[in-house]
XYZ file of N, CA, C and O in Angstrom:
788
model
N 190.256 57.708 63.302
C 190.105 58.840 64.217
C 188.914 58.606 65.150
O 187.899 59.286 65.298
N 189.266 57.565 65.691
C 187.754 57.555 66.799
C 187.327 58.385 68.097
O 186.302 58.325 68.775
N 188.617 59.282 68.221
C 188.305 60.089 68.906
C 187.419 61.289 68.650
O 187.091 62.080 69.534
N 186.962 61.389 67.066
C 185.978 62.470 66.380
C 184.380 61.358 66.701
O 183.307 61.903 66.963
N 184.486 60.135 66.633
C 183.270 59.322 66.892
C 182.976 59.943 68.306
O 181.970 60.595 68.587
N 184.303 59.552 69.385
C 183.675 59.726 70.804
C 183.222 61.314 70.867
O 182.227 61.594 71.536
N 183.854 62.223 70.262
C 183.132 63.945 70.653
C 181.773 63.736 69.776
O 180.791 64.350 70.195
N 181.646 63.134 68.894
C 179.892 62.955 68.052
C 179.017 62.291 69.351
O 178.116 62.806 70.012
N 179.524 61.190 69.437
C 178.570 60.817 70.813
C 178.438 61.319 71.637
O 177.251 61.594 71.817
N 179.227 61.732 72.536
C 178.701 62.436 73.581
C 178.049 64.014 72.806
O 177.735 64.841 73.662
N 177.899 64.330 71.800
C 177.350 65.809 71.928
C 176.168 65.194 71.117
O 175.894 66.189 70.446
N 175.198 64.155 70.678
C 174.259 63.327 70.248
C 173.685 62.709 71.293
O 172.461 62.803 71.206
N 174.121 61.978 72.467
C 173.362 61.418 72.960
C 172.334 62.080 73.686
O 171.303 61.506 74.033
N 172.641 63.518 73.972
C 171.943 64.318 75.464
C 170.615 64.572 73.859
O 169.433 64.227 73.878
N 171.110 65.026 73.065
C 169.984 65.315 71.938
C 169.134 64.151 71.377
O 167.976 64.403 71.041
N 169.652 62.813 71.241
C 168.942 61.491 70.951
C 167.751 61.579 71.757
O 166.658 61.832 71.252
N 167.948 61.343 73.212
C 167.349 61.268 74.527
C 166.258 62.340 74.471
O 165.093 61.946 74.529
N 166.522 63.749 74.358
C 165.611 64.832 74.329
C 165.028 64.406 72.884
O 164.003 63.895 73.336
N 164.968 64.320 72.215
C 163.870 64.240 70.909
C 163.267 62.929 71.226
O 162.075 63.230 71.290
N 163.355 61.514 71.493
C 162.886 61.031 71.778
C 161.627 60.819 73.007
O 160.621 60.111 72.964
N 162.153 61.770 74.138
C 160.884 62.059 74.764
C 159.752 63.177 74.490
O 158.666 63.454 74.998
N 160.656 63.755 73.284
C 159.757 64.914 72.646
C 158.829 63.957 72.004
O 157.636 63.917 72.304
N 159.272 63.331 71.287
C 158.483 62.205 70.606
C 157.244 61.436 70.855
O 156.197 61.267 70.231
N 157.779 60.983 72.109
C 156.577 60.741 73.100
C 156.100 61.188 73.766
O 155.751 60.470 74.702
N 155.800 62.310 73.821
C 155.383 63.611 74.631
C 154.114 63.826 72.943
O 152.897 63.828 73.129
N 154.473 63.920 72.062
C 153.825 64.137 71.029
C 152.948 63.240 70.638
O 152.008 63.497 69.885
N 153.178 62.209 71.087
C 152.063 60.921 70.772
C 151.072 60.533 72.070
O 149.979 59.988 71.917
N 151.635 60.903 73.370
C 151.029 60.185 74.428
C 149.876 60.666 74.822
O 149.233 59.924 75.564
N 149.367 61.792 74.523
C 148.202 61.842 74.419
C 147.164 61.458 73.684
O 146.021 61.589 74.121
N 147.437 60.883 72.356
C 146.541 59.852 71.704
C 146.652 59.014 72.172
O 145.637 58.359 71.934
N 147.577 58.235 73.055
C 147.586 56.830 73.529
C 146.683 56.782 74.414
O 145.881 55.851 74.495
N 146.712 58.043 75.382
C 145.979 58.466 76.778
C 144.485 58.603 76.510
O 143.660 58.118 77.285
N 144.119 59.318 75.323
C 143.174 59.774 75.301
C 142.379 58.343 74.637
O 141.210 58.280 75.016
N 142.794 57.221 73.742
C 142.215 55.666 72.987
C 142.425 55.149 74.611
O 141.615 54.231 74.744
N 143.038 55.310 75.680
C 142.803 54.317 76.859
C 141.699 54.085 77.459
O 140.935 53.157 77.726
N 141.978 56.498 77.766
C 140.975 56.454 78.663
C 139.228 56.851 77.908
O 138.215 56.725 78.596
N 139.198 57.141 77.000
C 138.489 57.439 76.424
C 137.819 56.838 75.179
O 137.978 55.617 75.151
N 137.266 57.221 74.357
C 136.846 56.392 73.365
C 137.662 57.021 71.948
O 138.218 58.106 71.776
N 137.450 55.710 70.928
C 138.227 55.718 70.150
C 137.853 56.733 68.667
O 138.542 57.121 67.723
N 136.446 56.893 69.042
C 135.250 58.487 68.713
C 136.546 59.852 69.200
O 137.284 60.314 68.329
N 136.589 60.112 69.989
C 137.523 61.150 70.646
C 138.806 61.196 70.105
O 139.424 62.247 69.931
N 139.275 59.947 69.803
C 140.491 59.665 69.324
C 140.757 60.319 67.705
O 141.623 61.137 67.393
N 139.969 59.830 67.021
C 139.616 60.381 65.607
C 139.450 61.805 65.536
O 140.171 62.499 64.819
N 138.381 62.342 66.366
C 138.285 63.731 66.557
C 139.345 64.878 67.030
O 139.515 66.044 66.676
N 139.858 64.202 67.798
C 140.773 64.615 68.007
C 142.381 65.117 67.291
O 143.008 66.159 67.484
N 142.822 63.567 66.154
C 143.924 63.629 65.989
C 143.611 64.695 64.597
O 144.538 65.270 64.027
N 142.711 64.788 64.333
C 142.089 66.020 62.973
C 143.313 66.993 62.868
O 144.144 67.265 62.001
N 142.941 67.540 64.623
C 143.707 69.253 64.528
C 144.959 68.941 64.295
O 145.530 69.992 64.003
N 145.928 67.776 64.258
C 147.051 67.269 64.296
C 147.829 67.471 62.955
O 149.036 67.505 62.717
N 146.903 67.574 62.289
C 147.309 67.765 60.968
C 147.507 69.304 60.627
O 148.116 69.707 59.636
N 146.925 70.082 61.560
C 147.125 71.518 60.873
C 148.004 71.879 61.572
O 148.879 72.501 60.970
N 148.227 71.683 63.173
C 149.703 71.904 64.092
C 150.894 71.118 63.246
O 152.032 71.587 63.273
N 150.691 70.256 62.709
C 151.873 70.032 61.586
C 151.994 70.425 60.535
O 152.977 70.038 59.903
N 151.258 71.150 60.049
C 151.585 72.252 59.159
C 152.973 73.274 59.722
O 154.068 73.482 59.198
N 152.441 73.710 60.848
C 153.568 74.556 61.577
C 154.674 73.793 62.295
O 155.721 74.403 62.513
N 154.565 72.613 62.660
C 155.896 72.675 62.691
C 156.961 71.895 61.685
O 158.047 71.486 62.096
N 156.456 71.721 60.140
C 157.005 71.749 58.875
C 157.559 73.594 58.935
O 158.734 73.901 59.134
N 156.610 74.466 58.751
C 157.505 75.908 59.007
C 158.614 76.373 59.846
O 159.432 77.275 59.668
N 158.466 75.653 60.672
C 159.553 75.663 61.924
C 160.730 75.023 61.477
O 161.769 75.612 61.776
N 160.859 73.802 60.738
C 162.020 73.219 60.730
C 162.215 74.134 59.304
O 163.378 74.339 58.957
N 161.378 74.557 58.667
C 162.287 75.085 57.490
C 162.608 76.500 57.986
O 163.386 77.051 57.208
N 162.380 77.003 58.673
C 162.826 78.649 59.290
C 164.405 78.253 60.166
O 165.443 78.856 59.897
N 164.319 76.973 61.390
C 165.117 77.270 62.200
C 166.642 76.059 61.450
O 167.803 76.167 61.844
N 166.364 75.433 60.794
C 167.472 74.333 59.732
C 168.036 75.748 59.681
O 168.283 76.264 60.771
N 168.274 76.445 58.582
C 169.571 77.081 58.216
C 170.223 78.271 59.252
O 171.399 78.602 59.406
N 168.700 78.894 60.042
C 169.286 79.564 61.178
C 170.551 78.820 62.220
O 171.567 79.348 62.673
N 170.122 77.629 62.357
C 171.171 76.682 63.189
C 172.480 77.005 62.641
O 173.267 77.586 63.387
N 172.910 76.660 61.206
C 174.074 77.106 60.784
C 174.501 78.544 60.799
O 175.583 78.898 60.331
N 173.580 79.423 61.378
C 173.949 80.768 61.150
C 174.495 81.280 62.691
O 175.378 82.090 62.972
N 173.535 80.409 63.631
C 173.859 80.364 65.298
C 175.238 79.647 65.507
O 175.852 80.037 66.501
N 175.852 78.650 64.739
C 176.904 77.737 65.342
C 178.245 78.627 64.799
O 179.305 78.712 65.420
N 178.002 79.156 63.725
C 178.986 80.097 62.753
C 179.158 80.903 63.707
O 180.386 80.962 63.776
N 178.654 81.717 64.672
C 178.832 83.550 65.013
C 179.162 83.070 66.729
O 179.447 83.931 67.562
N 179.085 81.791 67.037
C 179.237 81.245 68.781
C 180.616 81.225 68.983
O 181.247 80.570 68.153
N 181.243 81.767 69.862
C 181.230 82.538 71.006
C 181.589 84.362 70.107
O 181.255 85.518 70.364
N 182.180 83.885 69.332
C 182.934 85.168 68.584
C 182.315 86.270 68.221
O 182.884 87.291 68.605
N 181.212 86.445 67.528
C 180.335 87.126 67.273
C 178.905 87.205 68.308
O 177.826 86.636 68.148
N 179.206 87.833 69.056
C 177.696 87.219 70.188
C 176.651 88.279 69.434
O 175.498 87.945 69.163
N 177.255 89.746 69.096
C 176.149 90.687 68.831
C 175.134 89.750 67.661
O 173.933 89.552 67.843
N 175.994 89.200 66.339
C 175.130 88.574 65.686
C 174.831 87.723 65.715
O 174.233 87.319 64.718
N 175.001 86.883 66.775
C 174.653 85.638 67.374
C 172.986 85.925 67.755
O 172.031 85.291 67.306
N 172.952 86.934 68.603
C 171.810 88.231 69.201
C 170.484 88.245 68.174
O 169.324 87.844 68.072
N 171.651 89.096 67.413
C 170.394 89.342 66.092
C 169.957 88.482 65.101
O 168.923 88.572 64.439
N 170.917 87.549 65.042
C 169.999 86.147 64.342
C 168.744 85.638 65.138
O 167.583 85.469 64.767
N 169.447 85.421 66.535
C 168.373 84.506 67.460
C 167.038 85.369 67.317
O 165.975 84.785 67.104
N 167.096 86.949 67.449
C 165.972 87.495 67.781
C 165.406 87.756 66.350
O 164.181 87.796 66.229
N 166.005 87.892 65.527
C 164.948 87.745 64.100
C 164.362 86.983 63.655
O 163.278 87.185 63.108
N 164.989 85.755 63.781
C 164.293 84.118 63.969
C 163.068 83.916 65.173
O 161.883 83.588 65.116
N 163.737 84.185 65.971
C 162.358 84.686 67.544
C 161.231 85.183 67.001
O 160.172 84.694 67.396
N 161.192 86.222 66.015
C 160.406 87.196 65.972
C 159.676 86.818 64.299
O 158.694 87.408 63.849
N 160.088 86.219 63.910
C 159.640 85.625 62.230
C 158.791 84.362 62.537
O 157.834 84.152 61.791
N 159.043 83.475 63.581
C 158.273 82.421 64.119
C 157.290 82.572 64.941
O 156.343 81.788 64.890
N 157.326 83.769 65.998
C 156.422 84.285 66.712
C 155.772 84.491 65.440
O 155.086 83.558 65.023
N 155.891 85.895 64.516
C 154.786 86.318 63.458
C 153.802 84.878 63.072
O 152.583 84.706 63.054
N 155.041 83.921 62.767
C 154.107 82.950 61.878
C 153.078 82.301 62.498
O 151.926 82.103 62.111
N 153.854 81.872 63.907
C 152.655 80.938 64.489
C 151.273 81.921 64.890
O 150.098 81.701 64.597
N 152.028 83.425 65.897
C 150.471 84.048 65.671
C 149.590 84.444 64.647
O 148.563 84.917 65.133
N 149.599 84.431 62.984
C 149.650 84.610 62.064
C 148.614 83.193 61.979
O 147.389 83.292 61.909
N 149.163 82.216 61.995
C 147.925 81.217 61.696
C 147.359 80.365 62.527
O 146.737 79.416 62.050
N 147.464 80.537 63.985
C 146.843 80.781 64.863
C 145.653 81.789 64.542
O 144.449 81.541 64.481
N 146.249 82.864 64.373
C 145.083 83.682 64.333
C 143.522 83.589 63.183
O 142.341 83.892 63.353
N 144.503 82.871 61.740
C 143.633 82.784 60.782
C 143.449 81.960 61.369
O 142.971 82.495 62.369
N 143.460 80.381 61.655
C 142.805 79.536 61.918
C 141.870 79.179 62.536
O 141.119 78.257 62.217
N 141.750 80.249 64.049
C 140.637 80.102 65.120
C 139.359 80.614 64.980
O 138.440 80.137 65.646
N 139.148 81.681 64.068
C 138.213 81.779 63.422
C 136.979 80.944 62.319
O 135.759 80.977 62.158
N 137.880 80.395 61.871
C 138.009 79.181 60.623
C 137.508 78.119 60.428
O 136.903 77.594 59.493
N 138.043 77.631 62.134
C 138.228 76.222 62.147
C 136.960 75.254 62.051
O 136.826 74.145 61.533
N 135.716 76.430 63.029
C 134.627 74.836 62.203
C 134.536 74.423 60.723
O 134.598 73.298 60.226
N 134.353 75.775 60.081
C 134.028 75.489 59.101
C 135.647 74.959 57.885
O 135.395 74.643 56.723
N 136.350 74.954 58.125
C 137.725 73.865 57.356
C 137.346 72.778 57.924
O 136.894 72.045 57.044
N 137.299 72.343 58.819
C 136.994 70.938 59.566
C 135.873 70.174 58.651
O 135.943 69.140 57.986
N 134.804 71.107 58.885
C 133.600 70.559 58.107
C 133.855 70.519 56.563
O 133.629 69.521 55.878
N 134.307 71.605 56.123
C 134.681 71.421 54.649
C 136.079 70.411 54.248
O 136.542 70.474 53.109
N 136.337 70.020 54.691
C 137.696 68.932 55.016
C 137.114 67.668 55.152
O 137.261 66.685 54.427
N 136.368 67.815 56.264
C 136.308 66.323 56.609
C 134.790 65.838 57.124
O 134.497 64.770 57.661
N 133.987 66.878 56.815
C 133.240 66.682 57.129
C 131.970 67.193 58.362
O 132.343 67.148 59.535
N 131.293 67.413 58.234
C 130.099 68.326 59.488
C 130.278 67.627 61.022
O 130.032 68.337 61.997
N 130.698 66.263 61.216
C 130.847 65.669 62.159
C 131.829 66.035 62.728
O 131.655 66.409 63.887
N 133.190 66.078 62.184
C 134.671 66.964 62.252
C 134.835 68.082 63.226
O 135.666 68.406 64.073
N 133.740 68.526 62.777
C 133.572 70.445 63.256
C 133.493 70.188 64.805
O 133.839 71.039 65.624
N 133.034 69.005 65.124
C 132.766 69.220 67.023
C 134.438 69.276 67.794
O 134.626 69.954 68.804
N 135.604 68.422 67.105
C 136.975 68.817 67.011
C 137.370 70.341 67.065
O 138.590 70.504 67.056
N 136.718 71.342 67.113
C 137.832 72.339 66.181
C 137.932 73.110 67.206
O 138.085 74.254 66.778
N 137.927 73.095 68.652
C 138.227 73.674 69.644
C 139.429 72.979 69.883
O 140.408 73.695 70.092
N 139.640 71.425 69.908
C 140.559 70.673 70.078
C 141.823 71.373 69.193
O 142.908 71.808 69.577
N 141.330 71.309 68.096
C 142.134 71.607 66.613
C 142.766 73.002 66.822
O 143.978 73.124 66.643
N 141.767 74.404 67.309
C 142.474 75.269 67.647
C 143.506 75.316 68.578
O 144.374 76.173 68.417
N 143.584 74.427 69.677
C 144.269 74.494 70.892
C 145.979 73.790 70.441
O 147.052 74.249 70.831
N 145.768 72.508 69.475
C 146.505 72.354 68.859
C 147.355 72.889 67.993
O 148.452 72.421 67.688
N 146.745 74.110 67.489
C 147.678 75.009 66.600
C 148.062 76.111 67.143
O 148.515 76.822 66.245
N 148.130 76.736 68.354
C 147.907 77.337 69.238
C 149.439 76.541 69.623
O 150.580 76.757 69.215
N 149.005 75.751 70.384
C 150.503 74.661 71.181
C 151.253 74.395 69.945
O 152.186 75.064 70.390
N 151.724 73.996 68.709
C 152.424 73.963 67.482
C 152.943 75.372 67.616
O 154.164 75.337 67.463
N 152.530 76.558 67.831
C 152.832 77.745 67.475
C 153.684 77.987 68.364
O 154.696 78.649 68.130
N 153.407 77.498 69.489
C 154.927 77.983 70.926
C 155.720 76.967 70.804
O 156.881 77.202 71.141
N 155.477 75.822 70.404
C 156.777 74.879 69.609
C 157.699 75.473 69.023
O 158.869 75.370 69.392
N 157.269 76.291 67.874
C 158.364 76.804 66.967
C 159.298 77.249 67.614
O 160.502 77.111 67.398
N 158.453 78.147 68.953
C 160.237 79.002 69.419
C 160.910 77.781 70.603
O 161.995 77.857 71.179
N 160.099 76.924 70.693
C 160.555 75.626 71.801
C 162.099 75.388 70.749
O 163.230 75.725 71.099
N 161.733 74.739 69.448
C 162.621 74.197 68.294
C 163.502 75.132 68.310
O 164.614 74.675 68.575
N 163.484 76.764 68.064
C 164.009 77.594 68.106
C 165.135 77.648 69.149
O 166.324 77.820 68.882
N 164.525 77.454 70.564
C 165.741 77.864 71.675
C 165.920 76.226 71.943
O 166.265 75.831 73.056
N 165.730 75.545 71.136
C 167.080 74.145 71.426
C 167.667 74.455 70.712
O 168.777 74.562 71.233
N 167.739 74.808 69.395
C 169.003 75.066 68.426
C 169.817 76.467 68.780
O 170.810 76.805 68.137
N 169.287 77.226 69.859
C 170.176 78.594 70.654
C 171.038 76.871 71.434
O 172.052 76.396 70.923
N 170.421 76.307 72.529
C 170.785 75.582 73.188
C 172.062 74.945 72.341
O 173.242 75.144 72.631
N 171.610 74.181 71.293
C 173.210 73.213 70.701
C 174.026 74.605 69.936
O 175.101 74.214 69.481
N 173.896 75.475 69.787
C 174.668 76.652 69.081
C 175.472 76.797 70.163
O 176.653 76.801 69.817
N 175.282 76.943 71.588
C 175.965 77.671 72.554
C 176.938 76.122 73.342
O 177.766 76.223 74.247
N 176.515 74.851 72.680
C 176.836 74.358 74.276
C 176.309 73.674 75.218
O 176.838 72.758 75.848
N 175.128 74.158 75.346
C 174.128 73.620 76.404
C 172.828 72.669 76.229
O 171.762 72.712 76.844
N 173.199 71.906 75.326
C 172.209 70.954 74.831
C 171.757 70.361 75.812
O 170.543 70.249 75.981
N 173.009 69.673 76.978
C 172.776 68.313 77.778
C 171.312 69.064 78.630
O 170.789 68.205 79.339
N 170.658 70.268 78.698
C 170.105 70.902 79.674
C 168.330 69.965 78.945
O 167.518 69.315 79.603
N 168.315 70.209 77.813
C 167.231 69.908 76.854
C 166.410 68.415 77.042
O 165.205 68.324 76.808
N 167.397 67.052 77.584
C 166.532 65.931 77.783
C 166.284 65.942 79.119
O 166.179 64.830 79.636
N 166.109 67.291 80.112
C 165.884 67.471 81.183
C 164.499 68.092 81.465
O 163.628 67.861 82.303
N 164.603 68.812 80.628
C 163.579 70.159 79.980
C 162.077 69.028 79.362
O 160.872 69.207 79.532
N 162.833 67.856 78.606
C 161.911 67.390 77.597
C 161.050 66.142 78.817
O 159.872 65.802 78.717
N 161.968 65.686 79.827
C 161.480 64.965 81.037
C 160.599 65.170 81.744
O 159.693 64.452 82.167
N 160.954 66.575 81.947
C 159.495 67.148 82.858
C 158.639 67.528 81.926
O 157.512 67.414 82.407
N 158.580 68.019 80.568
C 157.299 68.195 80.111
C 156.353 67.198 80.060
O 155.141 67.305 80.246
N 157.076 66.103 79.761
C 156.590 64.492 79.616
C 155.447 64.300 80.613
O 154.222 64.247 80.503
N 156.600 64.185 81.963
C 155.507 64.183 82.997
C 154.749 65.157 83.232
O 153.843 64.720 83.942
N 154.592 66.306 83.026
C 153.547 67.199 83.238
C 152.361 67.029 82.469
O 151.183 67.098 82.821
N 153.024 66.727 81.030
C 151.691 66.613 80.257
C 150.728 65.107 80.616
O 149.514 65.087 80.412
N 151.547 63.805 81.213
C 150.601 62.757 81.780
C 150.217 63.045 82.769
O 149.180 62.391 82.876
N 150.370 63.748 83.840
C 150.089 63.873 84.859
C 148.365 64.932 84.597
O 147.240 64.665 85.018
N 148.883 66.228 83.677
C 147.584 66.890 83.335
C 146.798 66.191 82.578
O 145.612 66.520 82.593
N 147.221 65.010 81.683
C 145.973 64.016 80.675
C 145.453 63.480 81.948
O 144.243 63.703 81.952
N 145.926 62.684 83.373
C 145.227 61.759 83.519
C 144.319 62.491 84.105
O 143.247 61.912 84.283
N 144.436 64.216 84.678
C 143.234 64.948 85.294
C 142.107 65.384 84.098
O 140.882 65.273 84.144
N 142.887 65.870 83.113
C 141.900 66.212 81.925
C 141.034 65.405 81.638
O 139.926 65.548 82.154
N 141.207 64.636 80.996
C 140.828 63.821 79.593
C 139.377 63.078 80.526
O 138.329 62.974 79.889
N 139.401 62.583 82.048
C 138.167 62.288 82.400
C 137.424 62.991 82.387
O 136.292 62.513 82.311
N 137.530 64.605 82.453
C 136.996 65.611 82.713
C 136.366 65.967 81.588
O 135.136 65.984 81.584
N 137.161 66.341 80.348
C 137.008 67.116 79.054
C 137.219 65.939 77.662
O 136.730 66.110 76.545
N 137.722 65.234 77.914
C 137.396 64.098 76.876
C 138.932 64.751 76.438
O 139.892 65.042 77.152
N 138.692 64.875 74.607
C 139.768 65.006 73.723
C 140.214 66.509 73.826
O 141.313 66.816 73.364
N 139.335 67.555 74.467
C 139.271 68.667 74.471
C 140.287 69.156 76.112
O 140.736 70.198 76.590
N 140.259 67.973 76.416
C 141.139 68.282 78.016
C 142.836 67.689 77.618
O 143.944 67.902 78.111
N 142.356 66.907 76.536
C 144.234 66.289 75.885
C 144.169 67.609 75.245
O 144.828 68.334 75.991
N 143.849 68.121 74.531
C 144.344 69.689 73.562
C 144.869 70.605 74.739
O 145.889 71.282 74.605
N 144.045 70.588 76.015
C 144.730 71.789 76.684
C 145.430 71.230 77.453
O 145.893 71.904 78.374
N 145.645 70.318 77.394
C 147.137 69.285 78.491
C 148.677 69.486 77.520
O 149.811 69.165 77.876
N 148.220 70.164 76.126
C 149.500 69.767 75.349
C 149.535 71.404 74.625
O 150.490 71.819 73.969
N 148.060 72.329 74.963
C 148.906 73.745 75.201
C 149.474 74.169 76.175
O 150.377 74.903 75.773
N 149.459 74.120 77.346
C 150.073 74.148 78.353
C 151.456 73.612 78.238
O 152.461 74.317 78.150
N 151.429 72.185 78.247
C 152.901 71.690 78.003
C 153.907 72.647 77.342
O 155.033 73.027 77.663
N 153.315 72.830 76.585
C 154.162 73.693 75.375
C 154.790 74.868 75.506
O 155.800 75.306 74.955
N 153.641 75.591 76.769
C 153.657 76.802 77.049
C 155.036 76.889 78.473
O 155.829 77.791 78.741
N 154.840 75.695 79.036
C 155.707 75.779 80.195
C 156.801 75.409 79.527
O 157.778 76.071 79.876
N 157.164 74.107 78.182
C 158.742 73.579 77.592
C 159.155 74.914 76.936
O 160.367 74.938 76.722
N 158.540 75.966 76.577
C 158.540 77.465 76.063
C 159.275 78.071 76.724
O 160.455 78.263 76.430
N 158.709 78.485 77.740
C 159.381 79.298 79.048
C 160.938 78.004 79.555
O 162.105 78.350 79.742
N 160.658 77.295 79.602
C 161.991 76.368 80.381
C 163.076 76.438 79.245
O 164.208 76.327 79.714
N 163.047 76.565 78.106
C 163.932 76.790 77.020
C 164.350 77.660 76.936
O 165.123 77.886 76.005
């Protein structure tokens, strides 16, 4: 039945393509920031990385089974199509502002108790990072509205321009603000792949 291969491919490739520049959209600012900067910044930096992945481990375990609950109720059920999307919307919003919120308070002192008193000069970086992880979730969120409905191919379009937005804002930042100008090159990003989703 290779005609079930050819409908897998074409409804995989537009999604291959978009996660892969998500991918590198997620790394290229450590690359950017060890180029242009020092490899001090680099360390300091990738700290907060670890607590924005905290959240988006929550994200894939919130929006995984929602996906099956979005592809089940498409086109037929739109009302609960509705009320899945927006309870999921609204459970991920809670979470990310939720530890966002504990965290920014926090953060020198976890940093320092983590990793150390040197650490702590990171935790503006680190907040901004969990901050941008937190508008991810509903980013993750409205691609899986996106493949529920249909409209995936829109997503490695979406993930293109964030790409370039976010190198284009590292190469103004990062001379400017060091590791602290990559943190707000990749809340922003986040904030605009947010809204474009």
């Amino acid at each position: 039945q290779l005609w079930r291969w050819r409908e897998m491919l074409i409804e995989a490739v537009p999604l291959t393509i978009g996660f892969a520049l998500l991918t590198v959209l997620s790394k290229v600012d450590v690359l950017m920031l060890g180029r242009m900067d020092t490899f001090d910044s680099v360390g300091l930096y990738t700290v907060g990385y670890k607590f924005a992945d905290l959240l988006s481990m929550v994200a894939s375990t919130v929006v995984g089974p929602v996906t099956t609950l979005l592809v089940a109720t498409w086109p037929a059920q739109s009302e609960q199509f509705r009320q899945r999307t927006r309870g999921a919307a609204m459970l991920l919003a809670v979470l990310g502002a939720a530890a966002t919120a504990a965290f920014w308070p926090t953060a020198d002192g976890v940093l320092a108790l983590l990793y150390g008193e040197r650490f702590a000069e990171g935790a503006d970086a680190s907040r901004m990072l969990v901050a941008g992880s937190a508008l991810s979730m509903l980013t993750e969120l409205g691609l899986m509205v996106l493949v529920a409905t249909g409209r995936h191919r829109v997503y490695p379009w979406v993930a293109l321009a964030a790409l370039s937005a976010n190198v284009a804002m590292n190469l103004v930042l990062i001379p400017r603000m060091s590791f602290e100008g990559a943190a707000l090159a990749t809340v922003l990003t986040e904030a605009v792949m947010v809204v474009a989703i």
